[in-house]
PDB file of C-alpha atoms in Angstrom:
ATOM      1  CA  MET A   3      14.101 -28.476   7.196  1.00  0.00           C
ATOM      2  CA  SER A   4      12.660 -25.342   6.636  1.00  0.00           C
ATOM      3  CA  ILE A   5      14.999 -22.045   6.663  1.00  0.00           C
ATOM      4  CA  PRO A   6      13.185 -19.172   9.094  1.00  0.00           C
ATOM      5  CA  ALA A   7      13.025 -16.362   7.338  1.00  0.00           C
ATOM      6  CA  SER A   8      14.406 -12.972   8.227  1.00  0.00           C
ATOM      7  CA  HIS A   9      11.523 -10.460   7.348  1.00  0.00           C
ATOM      8  CA  ARG A  10       7.941 -11.050   6.260  1.00  0.00           C
ATOM      9  CA  PRO A  11       7.202 -11.797   2.912  1.00  0.00           C
ATOM     10  CA  ALA A  12       4.998  -9.428   0.650  1.00  0.00           C
ATOM     11  CA  ARG A  13       1.869 -11.316   0.028  1.00  0.00           C
ATOM     12  CA  GLU A  14       2.202 -10.600  -3.805  1.00  0.00           C
ATOM     13  CA  TRP A  15      -0.924 -12.549  -5.114  1.00  0.00           C
ATOM     14  CA  LEU A  16      -3.128 -11.411  -2.025  1.00  0.00           C
ATOM     15  CA  LEU A  17      -2.028  -7.900  -3.165  1.00  0.00           C
ATOM     16  CA  LEU A  18      -2.558  -8.494  -7.120  1.00  0.00           C
ATOM     17  CA  VAL A  19      -6.240  -9.779  -6.047  1.00  0.00           C
ATOM     18  CA  ILE A  20      -6.715  -6.461  -4.703  1.00  0.00           C
ATOM     19  CA  ALA A  21      -5.676  -4.547  -7.243  1.00  0.00           C
ATOM     20  CA  LEU A  22      -7.565  -6.388  -9.583  1.00  0.00           C
ATOM     21  CA  LEU A  23     -10.627  -5.868  -7.536  1.00  0.00           C
ATOM     22  CA  ILE A  24      -9.759  -2.279  -7.155  1.00  0.00           C
ATOM     23  CA  VAL A  25      -9.435  -1.457 -10.931  1.00  0.00           C
ATOM     24  CA  ALA A  26     -12.744  -3.708 -12.017  1.00  0.00           C
ATOM     25  CA  GLY A  27     -14.808  -1.346  -8.956  1.00  0.00           C
ATOM     26  CA  VAL A  28     -13.576   1.771 -10.742  1.00  0.00           C
ATOM     27  CA  ILE A  29     -13.434   0.622 -14.462  1.00  0.00           C
ATOM     28  CA  ALA A  30     -17.388  -1.415 -14.495  1.00  0.00           C
ATOM     29  CA  PRO A  31     -19.185   1.457 -13.072  1.00  0.00           C
ATOM     30  CA  LEU A  32     -17.382   3.971 -15.911  1.00  0.00           C
ATOM     31  CA  TRP A  33     -17.761   1.567 -18.821  1.00  0.00           C
ATOM     32  CA  GLN A  34     -21.279   1.604 -17.948  1.00  0.00           C
ATOM     33  CA  ILE A  35     -21.941   4.909 -17.804  1.00  0.00           C
ATOM     34  CA  MET A  36     -19.333   6.012 -20.859  1.00  0.00           C
ATOM     35  CA  GLY A  37     -20.302   3.480 -23.062  1.00  0.00           C
ATOM     36  CA  SER A  38     -22.779   3.930 -25.532  1.00  0.00           C
ATOM     37  CA  PRO A  39     -24.618  -0.066 -26.425  1.00  0.00           C
ATOM     38  CA  GLU A  40     -23.819   0.824 -29.832  1.00  0.00           C
ATOM     39  CA  SER A  41     -20.097   1.030 -29.249  1.00  0.00           C
ATOM     40  CA  ARG A  42     -20.097  -2.195 -27.407  1.00  0.00           C
ATOM     41  CA  ASP A  43     -22.235  -3.694 -30.302  1.00  0.00           C
ATOM     42  CA  GLU A  44     -19.731  -2.301 -32.764  1.00  0.00           C
ATOM     43  CA  LEU A  45     -16.880  -3.656 -30.488  1.00  0.00           C
ATOM     44  CA  ALA A  46     -18.448  -7.011 -30.472  1.00  0.00           C
ATOM     45  CA  ALA A  47     -19.211  -7.063 -34.338  1.00  0.00           C
ATOM     46  CA  ARG A  48     -15.261  -5.924 -35.083  1.00  0.00           C
ATOM     47  CA  TRP A  49     -13.673  -9.158 -33.056  1.00  0.00           C
ATOM     48  CA  THR A  50     -15.904 -11.737 -35.004  1.00  0.00           C
ATOM     49  CA  PRO A  51     -14.186 -15.247 -35.307  1.00  0.00           C
ATOM     50  CA  GLU A  52     -12.378 -14.837 -38.684  1.00  0.00           C
ATOM     51  CA  ARG A  53     -10.408 -11.466 -37.343  1.00  0.00           C
ATOM     52  CA  LEU A  54      -9.363 -13.569 -34.401  1.00  0.00           C
ATOM     53  CA  GLY A  55      -8.177 -15.984 -36.729  1.00  0.00           C
ATOM     54  CA  ARG A  56      -5.948 -13.560 -38.314  1.00  0.00           C
ATOM     55  CA  LEU A  57      -4.778 -12.110 -35.219  1.00  0.00           C
ATOM     56  CA  LEU A  58      -4.059 -15.321 -33.575  1.00  0.00           C
ATOM     57  CA  LEU A  59      -2.680 -17.495 -36.849  1.00  0.00           C
ATOM     58  CA  GLY A  60      -0.430 -15.430 -39.047  1.00  0.00           C
ATOM     59  CA  PHE A  61       3.092 -17.205 -39.673  1.00  0.00           C
ATOM     60  CA  GLU A  62       5.057 -14.798 -37.241  1.00  0.00           C
ATOM     61  CA  GLN A  63       2.445 -15.409 -34.747  1.00  0.00           C
ATOM     62  CA  VAL A  64       2.889 -19.072 -34.903  1.00  0.00           C
ATOM     63  CA  LEU A  65       7.004 -18.530 -34.548  1.00  0.00           C
ATOM     64  CA  CYS A  66       6.462 -16.585 -31.310  1.00  0.00           C
ATOM     65  CA  TYR A  67       4.051 -19.243 -30.142  1.00  0.00           C
ATOM     66  CA  VAL A  68       7.171 -21.724 -30.838  1.00  0.00           C
ATOM     67  CA  CYS A  69       9.248 -19.733 -28.942  1.00  0.00           C
ATOM     68  CA  ALA A  70       6.703 -19.172 -26.320  1.00  0.00           C
ATOM     69  CA  VAL A  71       6.238 -22.746 -25.370  1.00  0.00           C
ATOM     70  CA  TRP A  72       9.784 -23.741 -25.869  1.00  0.00           C
ATOM     71  CA  ALA A  73      11.130 -21.108 -23.515  1.00  0.00           C
ATOM     72  CA  ILE A  74       8.053 -22.388 -20.770  1.00  0.00           C
ATOM     73  CA  LEU A  75       9.584 -25.847 -20.837  1.00  0.00           C
ATOM     74  CA  ILE A  76      12.480 -24.878 -20.094  1.00  0.00           C
ATOM     75  CA  LEU A  77      11.226 -22.461 -16.764  1.00  0.00           C
ATOM     76  CA  GLN A  78       9.472 -25.418 -15.910  1.00  0.00           C
ATOM     77  CA  SER A  79      12.607 -27.869 -16.016  1.00  0.00           C
ATOM     78  CA  ARG A  80      14.290 -25.216 -14.138  1.00  0.00           C
ATOM     79  CA  TYR A  81      11.695 -24.768 -11.130  1.00  0.00           C
ATOM     80  CA  ARG A  82      11.089 -28.393 -10.735  1.00  0.00           C
ATOM     81  CA  GLU A  83      14.940 -28.915 -10.742  1.00  0.00           C
ATOM     82  CA  VAL A  84      14.447 -25.860  -7.771  1.00  0.00           C
ATOM     83  CA  LEU A  85      12.074 -27.980  -6.173  1.00  0.00           C
ATOM     84  CA  ARG A  86      14.366 -31.469  -6.146  1.00  0.00           C
ATOM     85  CA  GLN A  87      17.546 -28.962  -4.808  1.00  0.00           C
ATOM     86  CA  ARG A  88      14.852 -27.766  -1.868  1.00  0.00           C
ATOM     87  CA  ARG A  89      14.821 -31.519  -0.805  1.00  0.00           C
ATOM     88  CA  ALA A  90      18.489 -31.441   0.541  1.00  0.00           C
ATOM     89  CA  PHE A  91      17.287 -29.148   3.318  1.00  0.00           C
ATOM     90  CA  GLY A  92      15.690 -32.206   4.921  1.00  0.00           C
ATOM     91  CA  LEU A  93      18.438 -34.581   4.055  1.00  0.00           C
ATOM     92  CA  GLU A  94      19.697 -33.954   7.977  1.00  0.00           C
ATOM     93  CA  LEU A  95      23.416 -33.689   5.996  1.00  0.00           C
ATOM     94  CA  LEU A  96      24.690 -31.720   9.012  1.00  0.00           C
ATOM     95  CA  PRO A  97      24.292 -32.331  12.990  1.00  0.00           C
ATOM     96  CA  THR A  98      21.359 -29.717  14.317  1.00  0.00           C
ATOM     97  CA  GLU A  99      21.357 -30.385  17.511  1.00  0.00           C
ATOM     98  CA  GLU A 100      21.655 -27.653  20.268  1.00  0.00           C
ATOM     99  CA  GLY A 101      25.006 -27.148  21.137  1.00  0.00           C
ATOM    100  CA  ALA A 102      27.186 -29.172  18.699  1.00  0.00           C
ATOM    101  CA  ARG A 103      30.190 -28.830  17.689  1.00  0.00           C
ATOM    102  CA  ILE A 104      32.312 -29.869  14.389  1.00  0.00           C
ATOM    103  CA  LEU A 105      35.590 -30.506  15.378  1.00  0.00           C
ATOM    104  CA  PRO A 106      38.440 -30.212  12.472  1.00  0.00           C
ATOM    105  CA  GLU A 107      38.988 -34.327  12.889  1.00  0.00           C
ATOM    106  CA  ASP A 108      35.060 -34.773  12.285  1.00  0.00           C
ATOM    107  CA  ALA A 109      35.155 -32.747   8.906  1.00  0.00           C
ATOM    108  CA  ARG A 110      36.219 -35.704   7.035  1.00  0.00           C
ATOM    109  CA  PRO A 111      33.694 -38.165   8.661  1.00  0.00           C
ATOM    110  CA  LEU A 112      30.881 -35.482   8.089  1.00  0.00           C
ATOM    111  CA  ALA A 113      32.022 -34.972   4.428  1.00  0.00           C
ATOM    112  CA  ARG A 114      31.737 -38.709   3.593  1.00  0.00           C
ATOM    113  CA  LYS A 115      28.378 -38.577   5.410  1.00  0.00           C
ATOM    114  CA  VAL A 116      27.107 -35.895   2.989  1.00  0.00           C
ATOM    115  CA  GLU A 117      28.228 -37.999  -0.087  1.00  0.00           C
ATOM    116  CA  GLN A 118      26.413 -41.565   1.317  1.00  0.00           C
ATOM    117  CA  VAL A 119      23.148 -38.963   2.128  1.00  0.00           C
ATOM    118  CA  THR A 120      22.859 -37.738  -1.028  1.00  0.00           C
ATOM    119  CA  ALA A 121      23.823 -41.225  -2.799  1.00  0.00           C
ATOM    120  CA  GLY A 122      25.798 -39.210  -5.496  1.00  0.00           C
ATOM    121  CA  ARG A 123      23.255 -36.729  -6.698  1.00  0.00           C
ATOM    122  CA  PRO A 124      23.685 -32.985  -7.361  1.00  0.00           C
ATOM    123  CA  PHE A 125      22.604 -30.825  -4.648  1.00  0.00           C
ATOM    124  CA  VAL A 126      23.849 -27.327  -3.940  1.00  0.00           C
ATOM    125  CA  LEU A 127      23.820 -27.360  -0.246  1.00  0.00           C
ATOM    126  CA  ALA A 128      26.021 -30.581  -0.534  1.00  0.00           C
ATOM    127  CA  ASN A 129      27.938 -29.526  -2.434  1.00  0.00           C
ATOM    128  CA  MET A 130      28.778 -25.919  -0.288  1.00  0.00           C
ATOM    129  CA  ILE A 131      28.637 -28.081   2.842  1.00  0.00           C
ATOM    130  CA  ARG A 132      31.403 -30.748   0.993  1.00  0.00           C
ATOM    131  CA  LEU A 133      33.412 -27.973   0.068  1.00  0.00           C
ATOM    132  CA  GLY A 134      33.387 -26.075   3.451  1.00  0.00           C
ATOM    133  CA  LEU A 135      33.835 -29.468   5.120  1.00  0.00           C
ATOM    134  CA  GLY A 136      37.206 -30.167   3.073  1.00  0.00           C
ATOM    135  CA  LYS A 137      38.483 -27.359   3.434  1.00  0.00           C
ATOM    136  CA  PHE A 138      38.113 -26.912   7.327  1.00  0.00           C
ATOM    137  CA  ALA A 139      39.560 -30.579   7.457  1.00  0.00           C
ATOM    138  CA  ILE A 140      42.910 -28.836   5.764  1.00  0.00           C
ATOM    139  CA  SER A 141      43.246 -25.618   7.301  1.00  0.00           C
ATOM    140  CA  LYS A 142      41.170 -25.638  11.050  1.00  0.00           C
ATOM    141  CA  SER A 143      40.356 -22.342  10.220  1.00  0.00           C
ATOM    142  CA  ALA A 144      36.615 -21.447  10.090  1.00  0.00           C
ATOM    143  CA  THR A 145      37.058 -18.142   8.486  1.00  0.00           C
ATOM    144  CA  ASP A 146      38.653 -19.771   5.404  1.00  0.00           C
ATOM    145  CA  VAL A 147      35.543 -22.235   5.461  1.00  0.00           C
ATOM    146  CA  ALA A 148      33.836 -18.944   5.784  1.00  0.00           C
ATOM    147  CA  GLU A 149      35.286 -17.854   2.059  1.00  0.00           C
ATOM    148  CA  VAL A 150      35.093 -21.327   0.394  1.00  0.00           C
ATOM    149  CA  VAL A 151      31.257 -21.291   1.342  1.00  0.00           C
ATOM    150  CA  ARG A 152      30.875 -17.446   0.058  1.00  0.00           C
ATOM    151  CA  ASN A 153      32.945 -17.982  -3.292  1.00  0.00           C
ATOM    152  CA  GLN A 154      31.138 -21.518  -4.031  1.00  0.00           C
ATOM    153  CA  ALA A 155      27.518 -19.760  -3.848  1.00  0.00           C
ATOM    154  CA  ASP A 156      29.177 -17.006  -6.075  1.00  0.00           C
ATOM    155  CA  VAL A 157      30.179 -19.900  -8.400  1.00  0.00           C
ATOM    156  CA  GLU A 158      26.488 -21.559  -8.262  1.00  0.00           C
ATOM    157  CA  LEU A 159      24.663 -18.542  -8.672  1.00  0.00           C
ATOM    158  CA  SER A 160      26.884 -17.507 -11.691  1.00  0.00           C
ATOM    159  CA  ARG A 161      25.895 -21.074 -13.190  1.00  0.00           C
ATOM    160  CA  LEU A 162      22.343 -20.658 -12.794  1.00  0.00           C
ATOM    161  CA  ILE A 163      22.631 -17.184 -14.156  1.00  0.00           C
ATOM    162  CA  THR A 164      24.516 -18.709 -17.445  1.00  0.00           C
ATOM    163  CA  GLY A 165      21.948 -21.464 -17.566  1.00  0.00           C
ATOM    164  CA  MET A 166      19.365 -18.986 -18.245  1.00  0.00           C
ATOM    165  CA  SER A 167      21.169 -17.522 -21.363  1.00  0.00           C
ATOM    166  CA  THR A 168      18.625 -19.983 -23.843  1.00  0.00           C
ATOM    167  CA  VAL A 169      15.458 -18.248 -22.219  1.00  0.00           C
ATOM    168  CA  HIS A 170      16.767 -14.961 -22.520  1.00  0.00           C
ATOM    169  CA  TYR A 171      17.604 -15.149 -26.183  1.00  0.00           C
ATOM    170  CA  LEU A 172      13.967 -16.603 -26.250  1.00  0.00           C
ATOM    171  CA  ALA A 173      12.506 -13.392 -24.800  1.00  0.00           C
ATOM    172  CA  TRP A 174      14.529 -11.394 -27.022  1.00  0.00           C
ATOM    173  CA  ALA A 175      13.479 -13.341 -30.124  1.00  0.00           C
ATOM    174  CA  ILE A 176       9.516 -12.737 -29.455  1.00  0.00           C
ATOM    175  CA  PRO A 177       9.286  -8.850 -30.022  1.00  0.00           C
ATOM    176  CA  ALA A 178      12.289  -8.894 -32.356  1.00  0.00           C
ATOM    177  CA  ILE A 179       9.815 -11.881 -34.638  1.00  0.00           C
ATOM    178  CA  GLY A 180       7.057  -9.388 -34.267  1.00  0.00           C
ATOM    179  CA  PHE A 181       8.823  -6.523 -35.472  1.00  0.00           C
ATOM    180  CA  VAL A 182       9.989  -8.908 -38.403  1.00  0.00           C
ATOM    181  CA  GLY A 183       5.994  -9.336 -39.187  1.00  0.00           C
ATOM    182  CA  THR A 184       5.575  -5.431 -38.717  1.00  0.00           C
ATOM    183  CA  VAL A 185       8.159  -4.781 -41.293  1.00  0.00           C
ATOM    184  CA  ARG A 186       6.464  -7.294 -43.674  1.00  0.00           C
ATOM    185  CA  GLY A 187       3.404  -5.967 -43.178  1.00  0.00           C
ATOM    186  CA  LEU A 188       4.362  -2.295 -43.500  1.00  0.00           C
ATOM    187  CA  GLY A 189       6.360  -3.168 -46.705  1.00  0.00           C
ATOM    188  CA  GLY A 190       3.030  -5.086 -48.240  1.00  0.00           C
ATOM    189  CA  ALA A 191       0.957  -1.981 -47.331  1.00  0.00           C
ATOM    190  CA  PHE A 192       3.626   0.457 -48.756  1.00  0.00           C
ATOM    191  CA  GLY A 193       4.252  -1.462 -52.052  1.00  0.00           C
ATOM    192  CA  ALA A 194       0.449  -2.362 -53.401  1.00  0.00           C
ATOM    193  CA  ASN A 195      -0.190  -0.551 -56.449  1.00  0.00           C
ATOM    194  CA  ASP A 196      -3.133  -1.449 -57.968  1.00  0.00           C
ATOM    195  CA  PRO A 197      -4.800   1.276 -59.706  1.00  0.00           C
ATOM    196  CA  ASP A 198      -8.626   1.294 -58.437  1.00  0.00           C
ATOM    197  CA  ILE A 199      -8.272   3.360 -55.028  1.00  0.00           C
ATOM    198  CA  ALA A 200     -10.537   1.616 -53.802  1.00  0.00           C
ATOM    199  CA  GLU A 201      -9.116  -1.828 -53.984  1.00  0.00           C
ATOM    200  CA  PHE A 202      -5.591   0.221 -52.906  1.00  0.00           C
ATOM    201  CA  THR A 203      -6.824   1.119 -49.503  1.00  0.00           C
ATOM    202  CA  ARG A 204      -8.500  -2.627 -49.051  1.00  0.00           C
ATOM    203  CA  GLN A 205      -4.778  -3.950 -49.649  1.00  0.00           C
ATOM    204  CA  ALA A 206      -3.306  -1.607 -47.926  1.00  0.00           C
ATOM    205  CA  LYS A 207      -5.658  -1.954 -44.467  1.00  0.00           C
ATOM    206  CA  ASP A 208      -4.923  -5.645 -44.469  1.00  0.00           C
ATOM    207  CA  GLN A 209      -1.413  -5.474 -44.482  1.00  0.00           C
ATOM    208  CA  LEU A 210      -1.450  -2.693 -41.960  1.00  0.00           C
ATOM    209  CA  LYS A 211      -3.471  -4.977 -39.758  1.00  0.00           C
ATOM    210  CA  ILE A 212      -0.835  -7.953 -40.382  1.00  0.00           C
ATOM    211  CA  ALA A 213       1.782  -5.659 -39.084  1.00  0.00           C
ATOM    212  CA  PHE A 214      -0.297  -4.518 -35.897  1.00  0.00           C
ATOM    213  CA  ASP A 215      -1.074  -8.353 -35.384  1.00  0.00           C
ATOM    214  CA  CYS A 216       2.429  -9.502 -34.955  1.00  0.00           C
ATOM    215  CA  THR A 217       3.212  -6.743 -32.807  1.00  0.00           C
ATOM    216  CA  LEU A 218       0.641  -7.070 -30.289  1.00  0.00           C
ATOM    217  CA  VAL A 219       0.549 -10.699 -29.735  1.00  0.00           C
ATOM    218  CA  ALA A 220       4.629 -10.860 -29.513  1.00  0.00           C
ATOM    219  CA  LEU A 221       4.589  -7.976 -26.833  1.00  0.00           C
ATOM    220  CA  VAL A 222       1.468 -10.122 -24.916  1.00  0.00           C
ATOM    221  CA  LEU A 223       3.823 -13.121 -24.979  1.00  0.00           C
ATOM    222  CA  SER A 224       7.174 -11.616 -24.187  1.00  0.00           C
ATOM    223  CA  LEU A 225       5.590 -10.152 -21.212  1.00  0.00           C
ATOM    224  CA  GLY A 226       4.107 -12.805 -20.327  1.00  0.00           C
ATOM    225  CA  LEU A 227       7.207 -15.504 -20.612  1.00  0.00           C
ATOM    226  CA  MET A 228       9.304 -12.358 -18.959  1.00  0.00           C
ATOM    227  CA  TYR A 229       7.121 -12.458 -15.529  1.00  0.00           C
ATOM    228  CA  PHE A 230       7.797 -16.380 -15.574  1.00  0.00           C
ATOM    229  CA  VAL A 231      11.553 -15.472 -16.095  1.00  0.00           C
ATOM    230  CA  HIS A 232      11.099 -13.429 -13.080  1.00  0.00           C
ATOM    231  CA  MET A 233       9.586 -16.113 -10.874  1.00  0.00           C
ATOM    232  CA  VAL A 234      12.273 -19.082 -11.649  1.00  0.00           C
ATOM    233  CA  GLN A 235      15.081 -16.577 -11.242  1.00  0.00           C
ATOM    234  CA  ARG A 236      13.609 -15.504  -7.826  1.00  0.00           C
ATOM    235  CA  ALA A 237      13.126 -18.792  -7.313  1.00  0.00           C
ATOM    236  CA  GLU A 238      16.526 -19.892  -7.998  1.00  0.00           C
ATOM    237  CA  GLU A 239      18.356 -17.257  -6.107  1.00  0.00           C
ATOM    238  CA  THR A 240      16.553 -17.795  -2.922  1.00  0.00           C
ATOM    239  CA  LEU A 241      17.627 -21.050  -3.210  1.00  0.00           C
ATOM    240  CA  VAL A 242      21.284 -20.247  -2.995  1.00  0.00           C
ATOM    241  CA  THR A 243      20.369 -17.767  -0.561  1.00  0.00           C
ATOM    242  CA  ASP A 244      18.668 -20.473   1.908  1.00  0.00           C
ATOM    243  CA  ALA A 245      21.643 -22.745   1.430  1.00  0.00           C
ATOM    244  CA  GLN A 246      24.348 -20.143   2.453  1.00  0.00           C
ATOM    245  CA  GLN A 247      21.965 -19.493   5.413  1.00  0.00           C
ATOM    246  CA  TYR A 248      21.814 -23.246   6.574  1.00  0.00           C
ATOM    247  CA  CYS A 249      25.547 -23.262   6.089  1.00  0.00           C
ATOM    248  CA  GLN A 250      25.944 -20.124   8.165  1.00  0.00           C
ATOM    249  CA  GLU A 251      23.640 -21.665  11.105  1.00  0.00           C
ATOM    250  CA  HIS A 252      24.906 -25.479  10.700  1.00  0.00           C
ATOM    251  CA  LEU A 253      28.442 -25.533  10.102  1.00  0.00           C
ATOM    252  CA  LEU A 254      29.993 -22.072  10.455  1.00  0.00           C
ATOM    253  CA  LEU A 255      28.596 -21.420  13.480  1.00  0.00           C
ATOM    254  CA  ARG A 256      29.462 -25.114  15.014  1.00  0.00           C
ATOM    255  CA  LEU A 257      33.031 -25.099  13.923  1.00  0.00           C
ATOM    256  CA  TYR A 258      35.990 -25.177  16.426  1.00  0.00           C
ATOM    257  CA  ASP A 259      38.602 -22.955  15.428  1.00  0.00           C
ATOM    258  CA  PRO A 260      41.547 -23.811  17.680  1.00  0.00           C
ATOM    259  CA  ALA A 261      43.349 -20.822  16.264  1.00  0.00           C
ATOM    260  CA  ALA A 262      40.423 -18.611  17.375  1.00  0.00           C
ATOM    261  CA  GLU A 263      40.521 -20.312  20.575  1.00  0.00           C
ATOM    262  CA  HIS A 264      43.841 -19.763  21.267  1.00  0.00           C
ATOM    263  CA  ALA A 265      43.811 -16.134  20.492  1.00  0.00           C
ATOM    264  CA  GLY A 266      40.892 -15.231  22.633  1.00  0.00           C
ATOM    265  CA  VAL A 267      42.707 -17.090  25.662  1.00  0.00           C
TER     266      VAL A 267
END
């Protein structure tokens, strides 16, 4: 069952395409007008396959690739788990008919139905419903059930945030490794002591290239990785929010609270 949205989502990918088209439409004519053929030829001559190999295949760069691939595999696993969790919304865990009510004596049978339908598979939504029904069977209070559902949502969200600790460490480690390469390159540049000034200059330039190459690759990988971290975190937070909304619509608003009914009489 899909959760109805309460607002119009921003079409981020469409806006990205529009932004790329706008920037390309401005930059391309300026490049043709202001960029001389000589400068374009120099750019092509500078980035030879050998230069690209030194840029991309350094020791620190390889370590950055290992961290980035490891983090992406973890994120892919977590995103697949989000997709699996969303299947619970279509399992009919609670009655969704118009006008259906949940009485205190219905709580335990519904909880057993949730266990049977999920077949012991862990679901965020099923866990929130099961705990809410268990509380309703004991207290017979809708207010207590709402508190349990809210607390369980906070627990699930905290668990998801804690589970991202390794990815956050890897996202921090990538620029740190790049900085290590930068320090190594700068140290090599200042440590060159060849008496021949031409050879000294060449060694220093080679070491400085190592320094800046490590920084460039690390920062680019970190920017890309942080985008995927943001996307997966948003998907997980949306999952918990949708589970709360499902419980609000199909559990909390359908509970028959005898104490509230008598208080209103």
